[in-house]
PDB file of C-alpha atoms in Angstrom:
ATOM      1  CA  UNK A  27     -43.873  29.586 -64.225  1.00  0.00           C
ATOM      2  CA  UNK A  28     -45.808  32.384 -62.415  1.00  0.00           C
ATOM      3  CA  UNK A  29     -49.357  31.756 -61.814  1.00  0.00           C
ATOM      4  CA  UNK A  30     -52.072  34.992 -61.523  1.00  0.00           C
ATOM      5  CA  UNK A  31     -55.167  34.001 -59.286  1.00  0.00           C
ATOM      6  CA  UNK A  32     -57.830  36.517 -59.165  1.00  0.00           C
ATOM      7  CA  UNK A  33     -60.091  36.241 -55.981  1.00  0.00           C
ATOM      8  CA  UNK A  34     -63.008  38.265 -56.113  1.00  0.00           C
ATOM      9  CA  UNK A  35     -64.915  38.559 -52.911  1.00  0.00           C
ATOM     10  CA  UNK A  36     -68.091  40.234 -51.896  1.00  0.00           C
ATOM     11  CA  UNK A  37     -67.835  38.685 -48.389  1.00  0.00           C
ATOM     12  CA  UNK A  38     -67.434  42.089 -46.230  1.00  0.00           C
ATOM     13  CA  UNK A  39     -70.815  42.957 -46.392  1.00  0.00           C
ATOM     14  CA  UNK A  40     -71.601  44.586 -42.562  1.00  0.00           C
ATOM     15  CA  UNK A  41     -75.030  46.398 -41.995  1.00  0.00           C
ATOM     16  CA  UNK A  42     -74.288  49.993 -42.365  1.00  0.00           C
ATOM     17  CA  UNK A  43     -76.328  50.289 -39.013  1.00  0.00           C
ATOM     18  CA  UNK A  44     -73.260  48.234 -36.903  1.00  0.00           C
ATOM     19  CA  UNK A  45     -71.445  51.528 -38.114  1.00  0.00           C
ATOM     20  CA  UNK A  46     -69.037  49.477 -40.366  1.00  0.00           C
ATOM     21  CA  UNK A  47     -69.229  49.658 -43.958  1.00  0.00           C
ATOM     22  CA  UNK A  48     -69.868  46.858 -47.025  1.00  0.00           C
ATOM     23  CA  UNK A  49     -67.745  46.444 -49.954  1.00  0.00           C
ATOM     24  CA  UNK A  50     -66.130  44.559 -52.543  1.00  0.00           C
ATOM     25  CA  UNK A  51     -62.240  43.456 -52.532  1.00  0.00           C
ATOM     26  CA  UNK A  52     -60.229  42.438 -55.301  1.00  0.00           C
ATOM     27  CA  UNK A  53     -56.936  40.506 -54.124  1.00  0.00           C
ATOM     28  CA  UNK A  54     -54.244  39.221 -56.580  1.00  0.00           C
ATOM     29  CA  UNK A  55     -51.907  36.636 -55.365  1.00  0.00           C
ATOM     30  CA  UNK A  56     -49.042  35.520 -56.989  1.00  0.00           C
ATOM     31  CA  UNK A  57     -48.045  32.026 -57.099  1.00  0.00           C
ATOM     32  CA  UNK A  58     -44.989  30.130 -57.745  1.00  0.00           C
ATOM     33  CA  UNK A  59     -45.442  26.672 -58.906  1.00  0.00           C
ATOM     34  CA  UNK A  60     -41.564  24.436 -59.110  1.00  0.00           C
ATOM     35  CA  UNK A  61     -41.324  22.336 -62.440  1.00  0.00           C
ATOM     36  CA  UNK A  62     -40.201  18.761 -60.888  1.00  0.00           C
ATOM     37  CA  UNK A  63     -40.111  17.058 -64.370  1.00  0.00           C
ATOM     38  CA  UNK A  64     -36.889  17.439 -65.863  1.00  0.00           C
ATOM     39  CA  UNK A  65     -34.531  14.746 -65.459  1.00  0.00           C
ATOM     40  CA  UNK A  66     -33.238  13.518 -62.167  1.00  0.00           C
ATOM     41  CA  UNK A  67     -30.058  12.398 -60.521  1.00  0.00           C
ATOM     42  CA  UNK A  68     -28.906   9.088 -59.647  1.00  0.00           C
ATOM     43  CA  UNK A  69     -29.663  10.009 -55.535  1.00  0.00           C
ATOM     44  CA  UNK A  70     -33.254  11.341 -56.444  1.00  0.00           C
ATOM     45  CA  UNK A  71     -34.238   7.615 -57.606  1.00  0.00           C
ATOM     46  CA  UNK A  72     -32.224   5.564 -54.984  1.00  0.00           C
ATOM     47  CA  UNK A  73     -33.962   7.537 -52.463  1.00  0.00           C
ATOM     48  CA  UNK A  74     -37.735   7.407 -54.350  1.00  0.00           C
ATOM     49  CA  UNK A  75     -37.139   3.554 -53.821  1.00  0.00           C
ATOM     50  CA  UNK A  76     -35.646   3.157 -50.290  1.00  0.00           C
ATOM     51  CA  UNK A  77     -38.707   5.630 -49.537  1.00  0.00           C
ATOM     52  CA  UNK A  78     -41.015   3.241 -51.281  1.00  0.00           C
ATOM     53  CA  UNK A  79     -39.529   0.447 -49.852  1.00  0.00           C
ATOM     54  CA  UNK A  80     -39.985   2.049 -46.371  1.00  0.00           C
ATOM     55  CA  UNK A  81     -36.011   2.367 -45.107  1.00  0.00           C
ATOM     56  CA  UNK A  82     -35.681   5.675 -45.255  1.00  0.00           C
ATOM     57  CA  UNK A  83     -37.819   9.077 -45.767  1.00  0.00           C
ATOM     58  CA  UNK A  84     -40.672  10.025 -47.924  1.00  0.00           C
ATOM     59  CA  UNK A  85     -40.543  10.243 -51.608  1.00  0.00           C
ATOM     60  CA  UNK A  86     -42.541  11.513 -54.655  1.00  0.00           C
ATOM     61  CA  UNK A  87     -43.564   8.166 -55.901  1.00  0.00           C
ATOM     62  CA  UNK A  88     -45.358   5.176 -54.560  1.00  0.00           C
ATOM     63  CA  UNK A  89     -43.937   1.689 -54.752  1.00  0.00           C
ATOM     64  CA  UNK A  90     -46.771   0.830 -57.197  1.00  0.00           C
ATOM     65  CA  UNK A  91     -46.131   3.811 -59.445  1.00  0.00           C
ATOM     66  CA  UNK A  92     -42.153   3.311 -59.312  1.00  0.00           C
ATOM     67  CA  UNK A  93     -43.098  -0.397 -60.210  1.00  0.00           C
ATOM     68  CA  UNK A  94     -44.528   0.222 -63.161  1.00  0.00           C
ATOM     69  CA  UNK A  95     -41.937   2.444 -64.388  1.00  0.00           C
ATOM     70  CA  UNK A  96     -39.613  -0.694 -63.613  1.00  0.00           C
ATOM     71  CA  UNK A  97     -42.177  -2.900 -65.989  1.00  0.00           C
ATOM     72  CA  UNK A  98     -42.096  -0.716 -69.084  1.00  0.00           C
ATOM     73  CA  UNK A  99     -38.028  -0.640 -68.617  1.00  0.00           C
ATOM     74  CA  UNK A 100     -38.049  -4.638 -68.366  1.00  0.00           C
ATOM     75  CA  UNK A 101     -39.818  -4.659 -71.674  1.00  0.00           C
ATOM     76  CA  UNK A 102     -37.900  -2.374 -73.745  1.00  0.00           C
ATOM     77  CA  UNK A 103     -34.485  -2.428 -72.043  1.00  0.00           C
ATOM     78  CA  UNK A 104     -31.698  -5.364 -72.901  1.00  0.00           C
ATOM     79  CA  UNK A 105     -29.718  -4.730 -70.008  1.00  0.00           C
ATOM     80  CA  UNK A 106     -32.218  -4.749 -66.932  1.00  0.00           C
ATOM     81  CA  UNK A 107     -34.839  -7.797 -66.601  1.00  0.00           C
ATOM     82  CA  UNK A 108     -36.795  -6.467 -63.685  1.00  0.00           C
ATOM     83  CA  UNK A 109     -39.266  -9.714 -64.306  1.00  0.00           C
ATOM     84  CA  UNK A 110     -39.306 -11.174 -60.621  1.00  0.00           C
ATOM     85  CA  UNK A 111     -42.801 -11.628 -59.205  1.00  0.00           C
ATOM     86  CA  UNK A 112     -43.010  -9.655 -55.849  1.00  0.00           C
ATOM     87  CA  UNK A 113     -43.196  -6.028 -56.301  1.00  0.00           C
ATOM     88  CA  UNK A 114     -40.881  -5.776 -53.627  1.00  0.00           C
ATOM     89  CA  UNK A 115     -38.085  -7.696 -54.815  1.00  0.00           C
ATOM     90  CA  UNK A 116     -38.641  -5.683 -58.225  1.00  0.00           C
ATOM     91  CA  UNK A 117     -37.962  -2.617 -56.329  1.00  0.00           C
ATOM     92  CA  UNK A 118     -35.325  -3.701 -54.247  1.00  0.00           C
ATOM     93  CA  UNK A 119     -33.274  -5.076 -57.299  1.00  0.00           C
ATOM     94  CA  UNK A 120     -33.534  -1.353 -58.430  1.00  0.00           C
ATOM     95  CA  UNK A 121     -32.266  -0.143 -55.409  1.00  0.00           C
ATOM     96  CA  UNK A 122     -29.431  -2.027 -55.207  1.00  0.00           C
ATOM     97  CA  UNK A 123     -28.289  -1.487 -58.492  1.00  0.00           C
ATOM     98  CA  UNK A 124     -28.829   2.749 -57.896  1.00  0.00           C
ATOM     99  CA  UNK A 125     -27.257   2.314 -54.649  1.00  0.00           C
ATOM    100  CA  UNK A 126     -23.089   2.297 -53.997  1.00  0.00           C
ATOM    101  CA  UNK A 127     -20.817   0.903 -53.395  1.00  0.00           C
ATOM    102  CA  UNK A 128     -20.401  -0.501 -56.810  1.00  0.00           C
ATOM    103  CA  UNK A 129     -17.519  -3.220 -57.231  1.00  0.00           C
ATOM    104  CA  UNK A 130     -16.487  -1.894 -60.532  1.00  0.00           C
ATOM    105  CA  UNK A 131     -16.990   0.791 -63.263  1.00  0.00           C
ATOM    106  CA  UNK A 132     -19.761  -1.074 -64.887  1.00  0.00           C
ATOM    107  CA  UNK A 133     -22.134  -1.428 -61.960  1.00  0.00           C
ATOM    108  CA  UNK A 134     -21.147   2.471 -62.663  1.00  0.00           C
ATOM    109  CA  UNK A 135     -22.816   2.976 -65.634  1.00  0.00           C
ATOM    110  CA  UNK A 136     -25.294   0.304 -65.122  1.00  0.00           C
ATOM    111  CA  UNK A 137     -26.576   2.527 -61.790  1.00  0.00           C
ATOM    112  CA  UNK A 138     -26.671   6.357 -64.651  1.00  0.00           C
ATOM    113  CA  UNK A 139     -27.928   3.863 -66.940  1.00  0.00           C
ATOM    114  CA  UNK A 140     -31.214   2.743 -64.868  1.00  0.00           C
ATOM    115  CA  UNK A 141     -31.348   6.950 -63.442  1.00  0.00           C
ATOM    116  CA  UNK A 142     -31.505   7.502 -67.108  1.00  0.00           C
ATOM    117  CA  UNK A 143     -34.293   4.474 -67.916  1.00  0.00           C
ATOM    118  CA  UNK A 144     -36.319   6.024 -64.759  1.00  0.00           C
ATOM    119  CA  UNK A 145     -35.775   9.705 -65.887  1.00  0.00           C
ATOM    120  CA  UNK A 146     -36.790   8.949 -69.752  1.00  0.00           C
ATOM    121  CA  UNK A 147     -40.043   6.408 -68.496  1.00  0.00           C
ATOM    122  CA  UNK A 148     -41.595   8.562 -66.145  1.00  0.00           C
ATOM    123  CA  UNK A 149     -41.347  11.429 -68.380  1.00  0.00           C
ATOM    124  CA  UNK A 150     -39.132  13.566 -66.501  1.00  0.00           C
ATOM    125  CA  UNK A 151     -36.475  13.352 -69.884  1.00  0.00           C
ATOM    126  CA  UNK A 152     -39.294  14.519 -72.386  1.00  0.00           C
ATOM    127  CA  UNK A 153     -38.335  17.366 -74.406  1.00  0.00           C
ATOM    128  CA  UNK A 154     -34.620  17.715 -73.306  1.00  0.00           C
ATOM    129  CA  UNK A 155     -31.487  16.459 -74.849  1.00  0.00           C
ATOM    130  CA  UNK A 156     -27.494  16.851 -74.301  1.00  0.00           C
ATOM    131  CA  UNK A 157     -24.331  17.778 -75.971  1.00  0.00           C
ATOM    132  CA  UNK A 158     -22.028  16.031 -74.784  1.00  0.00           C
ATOM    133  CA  UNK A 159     -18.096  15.187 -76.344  1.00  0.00           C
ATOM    134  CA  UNK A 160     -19.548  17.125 -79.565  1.00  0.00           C
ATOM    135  CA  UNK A 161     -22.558  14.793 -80.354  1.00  0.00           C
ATOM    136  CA  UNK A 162     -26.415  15.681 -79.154  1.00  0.00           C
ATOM    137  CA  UNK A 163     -28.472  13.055 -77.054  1.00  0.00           C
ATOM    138  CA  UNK A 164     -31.879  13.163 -76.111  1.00  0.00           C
ATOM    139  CA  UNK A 165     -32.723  10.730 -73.416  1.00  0.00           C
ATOM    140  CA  UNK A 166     -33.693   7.531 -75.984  1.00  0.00           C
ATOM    141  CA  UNK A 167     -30.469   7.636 -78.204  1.00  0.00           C
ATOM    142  CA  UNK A 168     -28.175   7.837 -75.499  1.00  0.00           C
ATOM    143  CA  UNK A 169     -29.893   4.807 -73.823  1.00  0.00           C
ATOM    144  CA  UNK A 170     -29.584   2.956 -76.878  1.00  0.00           C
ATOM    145  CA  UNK A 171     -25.898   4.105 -76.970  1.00  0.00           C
ATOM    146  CA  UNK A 172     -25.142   3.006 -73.172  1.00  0.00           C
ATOM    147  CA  UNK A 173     -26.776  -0.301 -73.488  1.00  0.00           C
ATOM    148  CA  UNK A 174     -25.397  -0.735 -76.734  1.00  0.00           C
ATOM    149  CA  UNK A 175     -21.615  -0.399 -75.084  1.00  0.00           C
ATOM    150  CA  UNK A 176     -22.955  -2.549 -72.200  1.00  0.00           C
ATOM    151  CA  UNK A 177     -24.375  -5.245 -74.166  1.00  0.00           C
ATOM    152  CA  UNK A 178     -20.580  -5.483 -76.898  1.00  0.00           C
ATOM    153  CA  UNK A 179     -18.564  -4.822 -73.560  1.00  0.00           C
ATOM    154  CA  UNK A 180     -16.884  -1.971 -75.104  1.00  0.00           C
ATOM    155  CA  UNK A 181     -14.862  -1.200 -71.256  1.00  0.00           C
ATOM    156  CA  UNK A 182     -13.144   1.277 -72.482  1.00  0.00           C
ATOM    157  CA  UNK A 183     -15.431   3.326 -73.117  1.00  0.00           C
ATOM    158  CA  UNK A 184     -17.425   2.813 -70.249  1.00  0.00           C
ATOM    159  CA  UNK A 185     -16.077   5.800 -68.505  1.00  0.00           C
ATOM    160  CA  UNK A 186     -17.543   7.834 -71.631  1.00  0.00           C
ATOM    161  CA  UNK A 187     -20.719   6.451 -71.032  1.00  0.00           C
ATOM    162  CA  UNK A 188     -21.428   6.904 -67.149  1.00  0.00           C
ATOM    163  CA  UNK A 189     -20.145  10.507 -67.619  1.00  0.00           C
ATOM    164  CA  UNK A 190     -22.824  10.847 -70.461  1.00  0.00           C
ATOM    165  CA  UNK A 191     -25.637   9.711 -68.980  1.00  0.00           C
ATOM    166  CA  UNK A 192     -24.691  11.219 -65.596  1.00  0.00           C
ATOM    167  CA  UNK A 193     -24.100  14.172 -67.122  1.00  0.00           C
ATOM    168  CA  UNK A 194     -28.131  13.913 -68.672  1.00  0.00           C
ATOM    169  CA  UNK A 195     -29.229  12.636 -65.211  1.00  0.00           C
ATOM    170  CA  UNK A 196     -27.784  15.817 -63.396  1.00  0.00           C
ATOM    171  CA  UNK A 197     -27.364  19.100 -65.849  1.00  0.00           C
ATOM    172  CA  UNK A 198     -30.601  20.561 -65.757  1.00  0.00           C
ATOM    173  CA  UNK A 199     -32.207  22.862 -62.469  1.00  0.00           C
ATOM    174  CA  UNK A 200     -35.511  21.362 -61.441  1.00  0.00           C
ATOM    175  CA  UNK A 201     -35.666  22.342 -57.793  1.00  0.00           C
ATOM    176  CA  UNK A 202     -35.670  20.217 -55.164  1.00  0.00           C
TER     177      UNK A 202
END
């Protein structure tokens, strides 16, 4: 997106007796503004939370913010239960399911799957969608589909579904 501002100024204005003269500029200036909503990878949430959490860096979120993303999961999702009452343990139950190493390929999907949550609750999944193996997913079907595989234990497919949701998590250039 490239953003026009017009600045009108009438600010030179020098008494003609100083020998200098008076008049009026007109100065474009183009700005560049980043879009930072599309959907986000894996990394960009386990580091929003060990930011929030204070062990490493700054992030784009505060721990408050990031909790309630975690809240409105909890109440729709049927694989994560972030109900515990400290923020803090809320947020560090996140973490450690976003952050390796995982002991097998379902902490795998579970860690896209909660990306994916965080992407599609905080709105950076609105408006875009997937093809992936053939079939189109926008960020709500495909977490129905992921937790659905979770939830019968369908393993082998559970490759399938961390490379989907990765794949949502991760395809799409939002800068940095």
């Amino acid at each position: 997106m490239l953003v026009l501002l017009t600045i009108l100024a009438a600010a030179l204005s020098i008494p003609p007796s100083k020998g200098l003269w008076s008049e009026d500029l007109n100065i474009s200036v183009g700005v560049s503004v980043a879009d930072y909503t599309c959907p986000r990878s894996k990394g960009f949430w386990q580091h929003q939370f060990s930011a929030a959490l204070g062990i490493q860096g700054s992030g784009f979120f505060s721990l408050s913010e990031l909790d309630d993303m975690l809240l409105a999961i909890n109440g729709s999702s049927q694989i994560f239960s972030f109900d515990q009452p400290s923020i803090y343990d809320r947020a560090a139950e996140a973490l450690a399911v976003l952050k390796p190493p995982y002991a097998d390929m379902e902490e795998k999907v579970e860690a896209q799957l909660l990306a994916l949550w965080l992407n599609h609750v905080s709105g950076y999944a609105d408006g875009y969608e997937i093809s992936y193996d053939g079939t189109v997913y926008d960020a709500s079907s495909l977490i129905a589909a992921v937790e659905d595989a979770l939830v019968n234990g369908d393993q082998d497919n559970y490759v399938y579904w961390k490379d989907a949701a990765e794949t949502f998590n991760t395809s799409f250039d939002c800068g940095p």
